[in-house]
Amino acid sequence: MIRLINSRVVTNLAKQFVNNTSLQSRRKGLDIRTLCTSLPKLQKEEVEVTFVRASGERIKAKGKVGDTLLDVVVNNNIDLDGFGACEGTLTCSTCHLIFSKPDFDKLPEKPSDEELDMLDLAYDLTDTSRLGCQITLSKDLNGLEVKVPATVNDARS
Amino acid sequence: MWKWTKIIGNVNQRIFKANYSESKAKTIKACIVGSGPAGFYSAQYILKHLPNSHVDIIEKLPVPFGLVRFGVAPDHPEVKNVINTFTKTAEHPNFRFIGNVSVGTDITLQELRNCYDIVLLAYGANIDAKLNIPGEDKRNVLSAREFVGWYNGQPNLDKLNPDLSGESAVLLGQGNVAVDVARILLSTIDDLRKTDITEHALEALSKSRVKKVYLVGRRGPLQAAFTIKELREMLKLPNVDTNWRSSDFVNVKEQVESLPRPRKRITELMIKSLEENKSNEGNKNFLPIFYRSPLQINGESNVESVDLTITKVVDNKAIPTEDVENIPAQLVCRSIGYKSVCIDDAINFDDKRGMIKNTNGRVLQKDANTPDIGLYVAGWLGTGPTGVILTTMNNAFAVSQTIIDDVHSGAIKCDSTKPGLDPKKYNVVTWSDWEKIDKREIENGKKSNKPREKRLSIEEMMKIVKS
């Protein structure tokens, strides 16, 4: 339990200075510290996320710790028309994703006022909606499943 | 940026492969009129989902992107990031930009339809709705559209010369366009200097004496038209105090809990700001007022004050009362919405609503209520001028899907070999010509640490093209 809290603190720190190289090594330190669980190291650096379209289609993708969910969509060329129109600058709501209640509650950072402002303009807004560009992957999120709200594509094909 | 290159690169690859395997498939020639968000998002969708399509965008001006260039406020550069995606679409091998060609003037709609299997009208809404009240023609009564075009470098609006020597400005209307105008009038000049605002606007705003900006709405706080992001930005503006009238908020607090989330959050933010009621010595004031409908504009030749009818809201509608309030104002901007124009007599146009008659983007025939197959409308021209870029994007995708459905169902006959527009017949600005203008504008901006210095007239733009 204590270790879990510690790793959260470190992950949060790492998030704040994601471009700071000295913290990159701190993150690696985190890997070593948690290596004593059953998974090999390589897999641990990657986080698996499943995007579920409104049509039910499931798209599995991998991201790295520190990536946002928008990064995962872009880096994996996931075919979602119009996703991330403002390129993660918190001025649109096209990367709207819907979480399960437990996953939503588990997210380490609560949405900022600015994120909620943009979500207020999103289609199919729910109580567990977030913007993908504001969710940074941590190991805790491995296996995460998020719903992509209905788009014109899903609704019609 | 690299990410987006990657994503589109892949799409291109996929399309090349599709073309290779379907090399015998007929090509479909589509033409989109207008290069704003509706036009570019439609082009993106059609090129991606109809692999054998060729898409041309015809634009009246020599420069692309419509309201992203001429509407989005200069201090909102992030909103303009969509240009990166549009540029990737423009680099698609089956795409052509045909700038400086005006449909309705240089070429008729029928001539255009003879050249293409599909014509999609997406030229937006470029005139403003009038108040139709006495005094509207007085000097310094402007439309927000003109004012926005003036600071954003829309051709022919650099000579607008708004008089900013008075203390009080009244904005009639409470949409985000009105809030943009308020923010530009109240921002510190040093903050504006870093944006791509035009030099003439910067010069005039640096001498501005405007201290109070009223934002007038006909209905109450629960019907406020601005969105919460724009309001929060106003509340954070340096050296500006936002002051509300507590009389506008009678019984509002009691209703907050029962409101849907977006309306609840924006109302809570207004109440919080009302309760703070900041008043710092020397600060400028942003003054939203509710329940007031414009009655008449007073003054000799210049505007001096505005008479507002006091209203009450019944069933979400503003009902006028007998009472009138007078507010002194030396500048008035009306911002009660945009309208589209009819650019060609062949279009089935609804003059009253200022938009094209359509169902789901299929333009209806003039004398019948059935779709005119092959002719479509997307964006504000078909929906009316409301919503943010996201709204237009969704509409553009939906209309494009309708087009694709009509191709697949065989409703659109693509067996003829339509030639597409012959650019040699016109004084065309191509995509690489635009890139020359773009490069020059960015270079010129560097001199004054601005992201770009926009060219202000079509002649100047064409000079760069020909250089």
Coordinates of C-alpha atoms in Angstrom, one line a residue:
Chain A
M1 CA 0.0 0.0 0.0
I2 CA 2.7 2.4 0.9
R3 CA 4.6 1.6 -2.2
L4 CA 1.5 2.3 -4.3
I5 CA 1.2 5.7 -2.8
N6 CA 4.8 6.4 -3.3
S7 CA 4.7 5.4 -6.9
R8 CA 1.7 7.7 -7.4
V9 CA 3.6 10.6 -6.0
V10 CA 6.6 9.9 -8.2
T11 CA 4.4 9.5 -11.2
N12 CA 2.8 12.8 -10.6
L13 CA 6.1 14.5 -10.1
A14 CA 7.3 12.9 -13.3
K15 CA 4.2 14.2 -15.1
Q16 CA 4.8 17.7 -14.0
F17 CA 8.3 17.7 -15.5
V18 CA 7.7 15.3 -18.3
N19 CA 10.4 16.9 -20.5
N20 CA 13.0 17.0 -17.8
T21 CA 15.6 14.4 -18.5
S22 CA 16.7 14.0 -14.9
L23 CA 13.2 12.9 -14.2
Q24 CA 13.3 10.4 -17.0
S25 CA 15.9 8.6 -15.0
R26 CA 13.8 9.0 -11.9
R27 CA 11.0 7.2 -13.7
K28 CA 13.4 4.4 -14.6
G29 CA 14.2 4.2 -11.0
L30 CA 10.5 3.6 -10.4
D31 CA 10.6 0.7 -12.8
I32 CA 13.3 -1.0 -10.9
R33 CA 11.6 -0.4 -7.6
T34 CA 8.5 -2.1 -8.8
L35 CA 10.2 -4.9 -10.7
C36 CA 9.6 -7.4 -8.0
T37 CA 6.1 -8.0 -9.2
S38 CA 5.5 -10.7 -11.8
L39 CA 5.7 -8.8 -15.2
P40 CA 9.0 -8.4 -17.1
K41 CA 10.4 -4.9 -17.4
L42 CA 9.8 -4.3 -21.1
Q43 CA 6.1 -4.8 -20.8
K44 CA 6.0 -2.6 -17.8
E45 CA 7.0 0.5 -19.7
E46 CA 4.1 0.1 -22.0
V47 CA 0.6 0.6 -21.1
E48 CA -2.2 -1.1 -23.0
V49 CA -5.4 0.9 -23.7
T50 CA -8.5 -0.3 -25.4
F51 CA -10.7 2.2 -27.3
V52 CA -14.3 1.1 -27.8
R53 CA -16.2 2.7 -30.5
A54 CA -19.9 3.3 -30.2
S55 CA -20.4 0.5 -32.8
G56 CA -18.8 -1.9 -30.3
E57 CA -15.5 -2.2 -32.3
R58 CA -12.6 -2.6 -29.9
I59 CA -9.2 -1.1 -30.8
K60 CA -6.3 -2.2 -28.7
A61 CA -3.3 0.2 -28.6
K62 CA -0.1 0.6 -26.6
G63 CA 1.3 3.8 -25.2
K64 CA 4.2 4.7 -22.9
V65 CA 4.1 5.9 -19.4
G66 CA 3.9 9.7 -19.7
D67 CA 2.0 9.7 -23.0
T68 CA -1.5 11.2 -23.1
L69 CA -4.4 9.3 -24.5
L70 CA -4.4 11.7 -27.4
D71 CA -0.7 10.7 -28.1
V72 CA -1.8 7.1 -28.1
V73 CA -4.5 7.7 -30.7
V74 CA -2.0 9.7 -32.9
N75 CA 1.0 7.5 -32.5
N76 CA -1.0 4.4 -33.3
N77 CA -2.8 6.0 -36.2
I78 CA -6.1 5.1 -34.8
D79 CA -8.7 6.0 -37.3
L80 CA -11.0 8.5 -35.5
D81 CA -12.1 11.4 -37.8
G82 CA -11.5 14.8 -36.3
F83 CA -10.0 13.5 -33.0
G84 CA -7.7 16.1 -31.4
A85 CA -8.5 19.0 -33.7
C86 CA -6.7 21.6 -31.5
E87 CA -3.7 19.3 -31.0
G88 CA -4.0 19.1 -27.2
T89 CA -4.2 22.8 -26.4
L90 CA -7.5 22.6 -24.5
T91 CA -9.5 24.6 -27.0
C92 CA -11.8 21.9 -28.4
S93 CA -13.5 18.8 -27.2
T94 CA -12.8 16.4 -30.1
C95 CA -10.7 14.1 -27.9
H96 CA -13.7 13.4 -25.6
L97 CA -13.5 9.9 -24.0
I98 CA -15.9 8.2 -21.6
F99 CA -14.4 6.2 -18.7
S100 CA -16.0 3.5 -16.5
K101 CA -16.9 4.9 -13.0
P102 CA -14.0 3.0 -11.2
D103 CA -11.4 4.0 -13.8
F104 CA -12.7 7.6 -13.7
D105 CA -12.4 7.7 -9.9
K106 CA -8.9 6.1 -10.1
L107 CA -7.5 8.9 -12.3
P108 CA -4.9 10.7 -10.3
E109 CA -5.8 14.2 -11.4
K110 CA -9.2 15.6 -11.3
P111 CA -10.2 17.7 -14.4
S112 CA -9.3 21.4 -14.3
D113 CA -12.0 24.1 -14.7
E114 CA -10.6 24.6 -18.2
E115 CA -11.0 21.0 -19.1
L116 CA -14.6 20.9 -17.8
D117 CA -15.3 24.1 -19.7
M118 CA -14.5 22.3 -23.0
L119 CA -16.3 19.1 -22.0
D120 CA -19.4 21.2 -21.5
L121 CA -19.4 21.7 -25.3
A122 CA -18.9 18.0 -26.0
Y123 CA -21.5 15.7 -27.6
D124 CA -22.8 12.9 -25.4
L125 CA -21.3 14.3 -22.2
T126 CA -21.4 12.0 -19.2
D127 CA -20.4 12.2 -15.6
T128 CA -17.3 10.1 -16.3
S129 CA -16.2 12.0 -19.4
R130 CA -12.6 13.4 -19.8
L131 CA -10.6 14.9 -22.6
G132 CA -8.0 12.4 -23.9
C133 CA -5.3 15.1 -24.1
Q134 CA -5.5 15.6 -20.4
I135 CA -5.0 12.0 -19.3
T136 CA -1.4 11.0 -18.9
L137 CA -0.7 7.3 -18.8
S138 CA 0.7 5.7 -15.7
K139 CA 1.2 2.0 -15.0
D140 CA -1.9 2.0 -12.9
L141 CA -3.8 2.6 -16.1
N142 CA -2.6 -0.6 -17.8
G143 CA -5.5 -2.4 -19.4
L144 CA -7.7 0.7 -19.4
E145 CA -10.8 0.7 -21.5
V146 CA -12.4 3.9 -22.7
K147 CA -15.4 4.6 -24.9
V148 CA -15.2 6.8 -27.9
P149 CA -18.5 8.7 -28.1
A150 CA -20.6 8.2 -31.2
T151 CA -19.4 10.0 -34.2
V152 CA -21.1 10.4 -37.6
N153 CA -18.9 7.5 -38.7
D154 CA -20.1 5.0 -36.1
A155 CA -23.7 6.2 -36.2
R156 CA -24.0 5.5 -39.9
S157 CA -21.8 2.6 -40.9
Chain B
M1 CA 3.3 18.8 -36.0
W2 CA 5.2 15.6 -36.8
K3 CA 2.4 13.5 -35.4
W4 CA 0.0 14.9 -37.8
T5 CA 2.3 14.5 -40.7
K6 CA 2.5 10.9 -39.7
I7 CA -1.2 10.3 -39.5
I8 CA -2.0 11.9 -42.8
G9 CA 1.0 10.3 -44.5
N10 CA -0.5 6.9 -43.6
V11 CA -3.9 7.9 -44.9
N12 CA -2.2 8.9 -48.2
Q13 CA -0.4 5.6 -48.4
R14 CA -3.7 3.8 -47.9
I15 CA -5.3 5.8 -50.6
F16 CA -2.4 5.2 -53.0
K17 CA -2.8 1.4 -52.4
A18 CA -6.5 1.7 -52.9
N19 CA -6.0 3.6 -56.2
Y20 CA -3.5 1.0 -57.4
S21 CA -5.9 -1.9 -56.8
E22 CA -8.9 0.0 -58.1
S23 CA -7.1 1.7 -61.0
K24 CA -9.9 0.8 -63.3
A25 CA -12.5 2.4 -60.9
K26 CA -14.1 5.6 -62.1
T27 CA -12.8 8.7 -60.6
I28 CA -15.3 11.0 -58.9
K29 CA -14.9 14.7 -59.3
A30 CA -16.1 16.8 -56.4
C31 CA -15.9 20.5 -56.0
I32 CA -16.3 22.4 -52.7
V33 CA -17.2 26.1 -52.8
G34 CA -15.5 27.8 -49.8
S35 CA -12.3 27.0 -47.9
G36 CA -13.3 27.5 -44.3
P37 CA -13.7 24.7 -41.7
A38 CA -16.8 23.3 -43.4
G39 CA -15.0 23.1 -46.8
F40 CA -11.7 21.6 -45.5
Y41 CA -13.3 19.1 -43.1
S42 CA -15.6 17.9 -46.0
A43 CA -12.5 17.6 -48.3
Q44 CA -10.7 15.6 -45.7
Y45 CA -13.6 13.2 -45.1
I46 CA -14.4 12.7 -48.8
L47 CA -10.7 12.1 -49.8
K48 CA -10.4 9.6 -47.0
H49 CA -13.6 7.6 -47.4
L50 CA -14.0 7.8 -51.2
P51 CA -10.6 6.6 -52.4
N52 CA -11.2 7.3 -56.1
S53 CA -12.3 10.9 -55.5
H54 CA -10.7 14.1 -56.6
V55 CA -11.6 17.1 -54.6
D56 CA -11.2 20.8 -55.6
I57 CA -11.8 23.6 -53.3
I58 CA -12.8 26.9 -55.0
E59 CA -12.2 30.0 -52.9
K60 CA -13.2 33.6 -53.7
L61 CA -10.1 35.1 -52.0
P62 CA -6.5 34.3 -52.8
V63 CA -6.1 32.9 -49.3
P64 CA -7.7 29.9 -47.7
F65 CA -9.3 29.0 -44.3
G66 CA -12.2 31.4 -44.2
L67 CA -13.2 32.3 -40.6
V68 CA -10.2 30.5 -39.1
R69 CA -8.2 33.3 -40.7
F70 CA -10.7 36.1 -40.5
G71 CA -12.9 35.2 -37.6
V72 CA -11.0 33.4 -34.9
A73 CA -9.6 36.1 -32.5
P74 CA -5.9 36.8 -32.9
D75 CA -5.3 36.0 -29.2
H76 CA -6.7 32.5 -29.7
P77 CA -3.8 31.0 -31.8
E78 CA -4.5 27.4 -30.5
V79 CA -7.9 27.4 -32.2
K80 CA -6.0 28.0 -35.5
N81 CA -4.2 24.7 -35.0
V82 CA -6.8 23.2 -37.3
I83 CA -4.9 24.8 -40.1
N84 CA -2.2 22.1 -39.7
T85 CA -4.8 19.4 -40.5
F86 CA -6.3 21.4 -43.4
T87 CA -2.8 21.9 -44.8
K88 CA -2.2 18.1 -44.7
T89 CA -5.5 17.7 -46.6
A90 CA -4.3 20.3 -49.2
E91 CA -1.1 18.3 -49.8
H92 CA -3.1 15.2 -50.7
P93 CA -2.3 14.3 -54.4
N94 CA -6.0 14.3 -55.4
F95 CA -6.6 17.7 -54.0
R96 CA -6.5 21.1 -55.7
F97 CA -6.9 24.6 -54.2
I98 CA -8.4 27.0 -56.7
G99 CA -8.2 30.4 -55.1
N100 CA -9.3 33.8 -56.5
V101 CA -12.3 32.4 -58.3
S102 CA -15.7 33.6 -57.3
V103 CA -18.7 31.3 -58.0
G104 CA -21.6 33.4 -59.2
T105 CA -19.3 36.0 -60.7
D106 CA -16.4 34.3 -62.5
I107 CA -18.4 31.1 -63.1
T108 CA -22.0 30.1 -62.6
L109 CA -23.2 27.3 -60.5
Q110 CA -24.5 25.5 -63.6
E111 CA -21.1 25.8 -65.3
L112 CA -19.5 24.4 -62.2
R113 CA -21.9 21.5 -62.1
N114 CA -21.1 20.7 -65.7
C115 CA -17.5 20.2 -64.6
Y116 CA -18.1 18.0 -61.5
D117 CA -20.1 15.0 -60.4
I118 CA -20.6 16.6 -57.0
V119 CA -20.8 20.2 -55.9
L120 CA -20.8 21.0 -52.2
L121 CA -21.6 24.6 -51.2
A122 CA -19.7 25.6 -48.0
Y123 CA -19.1 29.4 -48.4
G124 CA -20.4 30.2 -45.0
A125 CA -22.3 33.2 -43.7
N126 CA -20.5 36.5 -44.4
I127 CA -23.1 39.3 -43.8
D128 CA -24.4 40.4 -40.5
A129 CA -28.0 40.6 -39.3
K130 CA -29.2 44.1 -38.8
L131 CA -31.1 45.5 -35.8
N132 CA -33.5 47.5 -38.0
I133 CA -33.8 50.3 -35.4
P134 CA -33.7 54.1 -35.7
G135 CA -30.2 55.5 -35.6
E136 CA -28.4 52.3 -36.8
D137 CA -26.7 54.3 -39.6
K138 CA -25.0 56.8 -37.3
R139 CA -21.2 57.1 -37.4
N140 CA -19.4 54.6 -35.1
V141 CA -22.3 52.1 -35.1
L142 CA -20.5 49.1 -36.5
S143 CA -21.2 45.4 -37.0
A144 CA -19.1 43.0 -35.0
R145 CA -18.3 41.3 -38.3
E146 CA -16.7 44.5 -39.6
F147 CA -14.9 45.1 -36.4
V148 CA -13.5 41.6 -36.3
G149 CA -12.6 41.8 -40.0
W150 CA -10.8 45.1 -39.3
Y151 CA -8.5 43.6 -36.6
N152 CA -8.1 40.3 -38.5
G153 CA -7.1 41.8 -41.8
Q154 CA -10.1 40.9 -44.0
P155 CA -9.6 42.6 -47.3
N156 CA -11.3 46.0 -47.7
L157 CA -12.0 46.5 -44.0
D158 CA -8.6 48.1 -43.1
K159 CA -10.3 51.5 -43.8
L160 CA -13.0 51.0 -41.2
N161 CA -11.4 53.5 -38.8
P162 CA -13.5 52.9 -35.7
D163 CA -13.4 55.9 -33.4
L164 CA -12.1 54.6 -30.1
S165 CA -11.7 58.0 -28.4
G166 CA -14.8 57.6 -26.2
E167 CA -15.0 55.9 -22.8
S168 CA -18.0 53.8 -23.3
A169 CA -18.7 51.0 -25.8
V170 CA -21.9 49.1 -26.1
L171 CA -22.0 45.7 -27.7
L172 CA -25.5 44.5 -28.7
G173 CA -25.6 40.8 -28.4
Q174 CA -23.9 38.3 -26.1
G175 CA -22.5 35.6 -28.3
N176 CA -18.8 34.7 -28.4
V177 CA -18.2 37.1 -31.3
A178 CA -19.4 40.0 -29.0
V179 CA -17.1 38.6 -26.2
D180 CA -14.2 38.5 -28.6
V181 CA -14.8 42.2 -29.5
A182 CA -15.0 43.1 -25.8
R183 CA -11.8 41.2 -25.0
I184 CA -9.9 42.9 -27.9
L185 CA -11.2 46.3 -26.7
L186 CA -10.1 45.6 -23.1
S187 CA -6.9 43.6 -23.5
T188 CA -3.6 45.3 -22.7
I189 CA -1.8 46.4 -25.8
D190 CA 1.3 44.4 -24.9
D191 CA -0.7 41.2 -24.9
L192 CA -2.2 42.0 -28.4
R193 CA 1.2 42.9 -29.8
K194 CA 2.3 39.2 -29.6
T195 CA -0.6 38.1 -31.8
D196 CA -1.2 38.3 -35.6
I197 CA -3.6 41.2 -35.1
T198 CA -3.2 43.8 -38.0
E199 CA -0.9 46.7 -37.5
H200 CA -3.6 49.3 -38.1
A201 CA -5.8 47.8 -35.4
L202 CA -2.8 47.6 -33.0
E203 CA -2.1 51.3 -33.7
A204 CA -5.7 52.3 -33.1
L205 CA -6.1 50.2 -30.0
S206 CA -2.9 51.6 -28.5
K207 CA -4.6 55.0 -28.5
S208 CA -8.0 53.7 -27.4
R209 CA -9.7 55.5 -24.5
V210 CA -12.4 52.9 -24.2
K211 CA -12.8 52.0 -20.5
K212 CA -16.2 50.5 -20.2
V213 CA -17.6 47.8 -22.4
Y214 CA -21.2 46.8 -22.0
L215 CA -22.4 43.4 -23.3
V216 CA -26.1 43.7 -23.8
G217 CA -28.5 40.7 -23.9
R218 CA -32.2 40.6 -24.5
R219 CA -32.8 37.7 -22.1
G220 CA -31.5 36.7 -18.7
P221 CA -28.4 35.0 -17.2
L222 CA -29.9 31.6 -17.7
Q223 CA -30.1 32.2 -21.5
A224 CA -26.7 33.8 -21.8
A225 CA -25.2 33.0 -25.3
F226 CA -21.5 33.2 -24.6
T227 CA -19.7 30.0 -23.6
I228 CA -18.0 29.4 -20.3
K229 CA -14.4 29.3 -21.7
E230 CA -14.9 32.8 -23.2
L231 CA -16.4 34.1 -19.9
R232 CA -13.6 32.6 -17.8
E233 CA -11.1 34.3 -20.1
M234 CA -12.8 37.7 -19.5
L235 CA -12.8 37.1 -15.7
K236 CA -9.0 36.5 -15.8
L237 CA -8.2 39.5 -18.1
P238 CA -5.5 41.7 -16.5
N239 CA -6.5 45.2 -15.3
V240 CA -10.2 44.5 -16.0
D241 CA -13.0 44.1 -13.5
T242 CA -16.2 42.3 -14.5
N243 CA -19.3 43.8 -12.9
W244 CA -22.7 42.3 -13.1
R245 CA -26.0 43.8 -12.0
S246 CA -27.3 42.0 -8.9
S247 CA -30.9 42.9 -10.1
D248 CA -30.3 40.6 -13.1
F249 CA -29.7 37.7 -10.8
V250 CA -32.9 37.7 -8.7
N251 CA -34.0 34.1 -8.2
V252 CA -31.1 32.7 -10.3
K253 CA -29.2 31.1 -7.5
E254 CA -32.3 29.2 -6.5
Q255 CA -32.5 27.5 -9.9
V256 CA -28.8 26.5 -10.3
E257 CA -29.2 23.0 -8.9
S258 CA -31.9 22.0 -11.3
L259 CA -29.9 23.1 -14.4
P260 CA -28.1 20.7 -16.8
R261 CA -24.4 20.6 -16.2
P262 CA -23.1 23.1 -18.8
R263 CA -25.7 25.7 -17.9
K264 CA -25.2 25.0 -14.2
R265 CA -21.4 25.6 -14.4
I266 CA -21.6 28.8 -16.4
T267 CA -24.3 30.2 -14.1
E268 CA -22.3 29.3 -11.0
L269 CA -19.3 31.1 -12.5
M270 CA -21.4 34.2 -13.1
I271 CA -22.8 34.2 -9.6
K272 CA -19.3 33.7 -8.1
S273 CA -18.0 36.7 -10.1
L274 CA -21.1 38.7 -9.1
E275 CA -20.4 38.0 -5.4
E276 CA -16.8 39.0 -5.8
N277 CA -17.9 42.3 -7.4
K278 CA -14.3 43.5 -7.9
S279 CA -13.6 47.2 -8.2
N280 CA -10.0 48.1 -8.4
E281 CA -8.9 51.7 -8.9
G282 CA -7.9 52.4 -12.5
N283 CA -9.1 49.2 -13.9
K284 CA -11.3 49.0 -17.0
N285 CA -14.8 47.4 -16.7
F286 CA -16.5 44.6 -18.5
L287 CA -20.2 45.1 -17.9
P288 CA -22.6 42.3 -19.0
I289 CA -26.3 43.4 -18.7
F290 CA -29.3 41.3 -19.2
Y291 CA -33.0 41.9 -20.0
R292 CA -32.4 44.8 -22.4
S293 CA -33.4 45.0 -26.1
P294 CA -32.0 47.7 -28.4
L295 CA -34.7 50.3 -29.2
Q296 CA -32.9 53.2 -30.8
I297 CA -29.5 54.8 -31.2
N298 CA -29.1 58.5 -30.4
G299 CA -26.7 61.2 -31.4
E300 CA -26.0 64.0 -33.8
S301 CA -23.9 62.4 -36.5
N302 CA -21.8 60.3 -34.1
V303 CA -23.5 57.9 -31.7
E304 CA -23.9 59.3 -28.2
S305 CA -26.2 56.9 -26.4
V306 CA -28.4 53.8 -26.8
D307 CA -31.9 53.4 -25.7
L308 CA -32.7 49.9 -24.5
T309 CA -36.2 48.5 -23.8
I310 CA -36.4 46.6 -20.5
T311 CA -37.6 43.1 -21.1
K312 CA -38.8 40.2 -19.0
V313 CA -38.4 36.6 -19.9
V314 CA -41.5 34.4 -20.4
D315 CA -41.1 30.8 -21.7
N316 CA -37.5 31.6 -22.7
K317 CA -38.6 34.5 -24.8
A318 CA -37.8 38.2 -24.2
I319 CA -41.0 40.2 -23.8
P320 CA -40.7 44.0 -24.0
T321 CA -42.0 46.2 -21.2
E322 CA -42.9 49.9 -21.3
D323 CA -39.7 50.9 -19.6
V324 CA -36.5 52.2 -21.2
E325 CA -32.9 52.6 -20.0
N326 CA -30.5 55.0 -21.7
I327 CA -26.8 54.1 -21.8
P328 CA -24.2 56.6 -23.0
A329 CA -22.0 55.2 -25.7
Q330 CA -19.5 56.5 -28.2
L331 CA -19.1 53.2 -30.0
V332 CA -21.8 50.7 -30.7
C333 CA -21.2 47.2 -32.2
R334 CA -24.1 45.0 -33.2
S335 CA -23.5 41.3 -32.9
I336 CA -26.8 39.5 -33.3
G337 CA -25.7 36.9 -35.8
Y338 CA -24.5 36.3 -39.3
K339 CA -26.4 35.5 -42.5
S340 CA -25.4 33.8 -45.7
V341 CA -25.9 35.4 -49.1
C342 CA -27.2 33.8 -52.3
I343 CA -24.3 33.8 -54.8
D344 CA -26.2 32.3 -57.7
D345 CA -29.9 32.5 -58.8
A346 CA -29.9 28.8 -59.4
I347 CA -29.6 28.2 -55.6
N348 CA -32.8 27.4 -53.6
F349 CA -32.2 30.0 -51.0
D350 CA -34.2 30.9 -48.0
D351 CA -34.0 34.7 -47.8
K352 CA -35.7 35.0 -44.5
R353 CA -33.3 32.7 -42.7
G354 CA -30.3 33.5 -44.8
M355 CA -29.4 29.9 -45.6
I356 CA -29.8 27.2 -48.3
K357 CA -32.9 25.0 -48.2
N358 CA -31.7 21.4 -47.6
T359 CA -32.4 18.2 -45.8
N360 CA -29.3 16.6 -44.2
G361 CA -27.1 18.6 -46.5
R362 CA -28.9 17.6 -49.7
V363 CA -29.9 20.8 -51.4
L364 CA -33.6 20.8 -52.3
Q365 CA -34.8 21.6 -55.8
K366 CA -36.2 25.1 -56.3
D367 CA -39.8 24.1 -57.2
A368 CA -40.0 20.8 -55.4
N369 CA -39.2 19.4 -52.0
T370 CA -37.0 16.7 -53.4
P371 CA -33.2 16.7 -53.4
D372 CA -31.3 18.1 -56.3
I373 CA -29.0 15.1 -56.7
G374 CA -25.3 16.0 -56.8
L375 CA -25.7 19.4 -55.0
Y376 CA -25.0 19.6 -51.3
V377 CA -24.5 22.2 -48.6
A378 CA -22.3 22.0 -45.4
G379 CA -21.5 24.4 -42.5
W380 CA -23.2 27.6 -41.6
L381 CA -24.7 28.0 -45.1
G382 CA -26.8 24.9 -44.4
T383 CA -27.3 25.0 -40.6
G384 CA -27.4 28.7 -39.8
P385 CA -24.6 30.5 -38.1
T386 CA -24.3 28.9 -34.7
G387 CA -21.8 26.7 -32.9
V388 CA -18.0 26.3 -32.6
I389 CA -15.6 24.7 -35.1
L390 CA -16.5 21.3 -33.6
T391 CA -20.1 21.8 -34.6
T392 CA -19.1 22.7 -38.1
M393 CA -16.7 19.7 -38.2
N394 CA -19.5 17.3 -37.2
N395 CA -21.8 18.7 -39.8
A396 CA -19.2 18.6 -42.5
F397 CA -18.5 14.9 -41.8
A398 CA -22.2 14.1 -41.7
V399 CA -22.9 15.8 -45.0
S400 CA -19.8 14.2 -46.6
Q401 CA -21.1 10.8 -45.4
T402 CA -24.4 11.6 -47.1
I403 CA -22.5 12.3 -50.3
I404 CA -20.7 9.0 -50.0
D405 CA -23.9 7.2 -49.4
D406 CA -25.4 8.7 -52.5
V407 CA -22.4 7.6 -54.5
H408 CA -22.6 4.1 -53.2
S409 CA -26.3 3.9 -53.8
G410 CA -25.8 4.9 -57.4
A411 CA -28.0 8.1 -56.9
I412 CA -25.0 10.1 -58.1
K413 CA -24.1 8.9 -61.6
C414 CA -20.3 9.0 -61.9
D415 CA -20.0 7.2 -65.2
S416 CA -19.4 10.4 -67.2
T417 CA -15.9 11.7 -67.2
K418 CA -16.4 15.2 -65.8
P419 CA -13.3 17.3 -66.5
G420 CA -13.1 19.4 -63.4
L421 CA -12.5 23.2 -63.6
D422 CA -9.8 24.3 -66.1
P423 CA -7.7 26.6 -64.0
K424 CA -6.1 28.1 -67.1
K425 CA -9.3 30.0 -67.8
Y426 CA -9.0 32.0 -64.7
N427 CA -6.4 34.0 -62.7
V428 CA -6.1 31.2 -60.3
V429 CA -4.2 31.1 -57.0
T430 CA -2.9 27.6 -56.4
W431 CA -1.9 26.0 -53.2
S432 CA 1.8 26.7 -53.8
D433 CA 0.9 30.3 -54.6
W434 CA -0.8 30.5 -51.2
E435 CA 2.3 29.0 -49.6
K436 CA 4.3 31.9 -51.1
I437 CA 1.9 34.4 -49.5
D438 CA 2.0 32.4 -46.2
K439 CA 5.8 32.4 -46.2
R440 CA 5.9 36.2 -46.9
E441 CA 3.4 36.9 -44.1
I442 CA 5.3 34.9 -41.6
E443 CA 8.6 36.6 -42.6
N444 CA 7.1 40.0 -42.3
G445 CA 5.7 39.1 -38.9
K446 CA 9.2 38.2 -37.6
K447 CA 10.2 41.9 -37.8
S448 CA 7.8 42.8 -35.1
N449 CA 7.8 39.4 -33.2
K450 CA 4.4 38.5 -34.5
P451 CA 3.4 35.1 -35.7
R452 CA 2.5 36.7 -39.1
E453 CA 1.7 40.1 -40.6
K454 CA -1.3 39.5 -42.9
R455 CA -1.5 41.1 -46.3
L456 CA -4.4 43.4 -46.3
S457 CA -5.6 43.6 -49.9
I458 CA -6.2 41.2 -52.7
E459 CA -3.9 43.3 -54.9
E460 CA -1.0 42.9 -52.4
M461 CA -1.7 39.1 -52.2
M462 CA -1.7 38.8 -56.0
K463 CA 1.6 40.8 -56.2
I464 CA 3.3 38.2 -54.1
V465 CA 1.8 35.4 -56.2
K466 CA 3.1 37.0 -59.4
S467 CA 6.6 37.9 -57.9

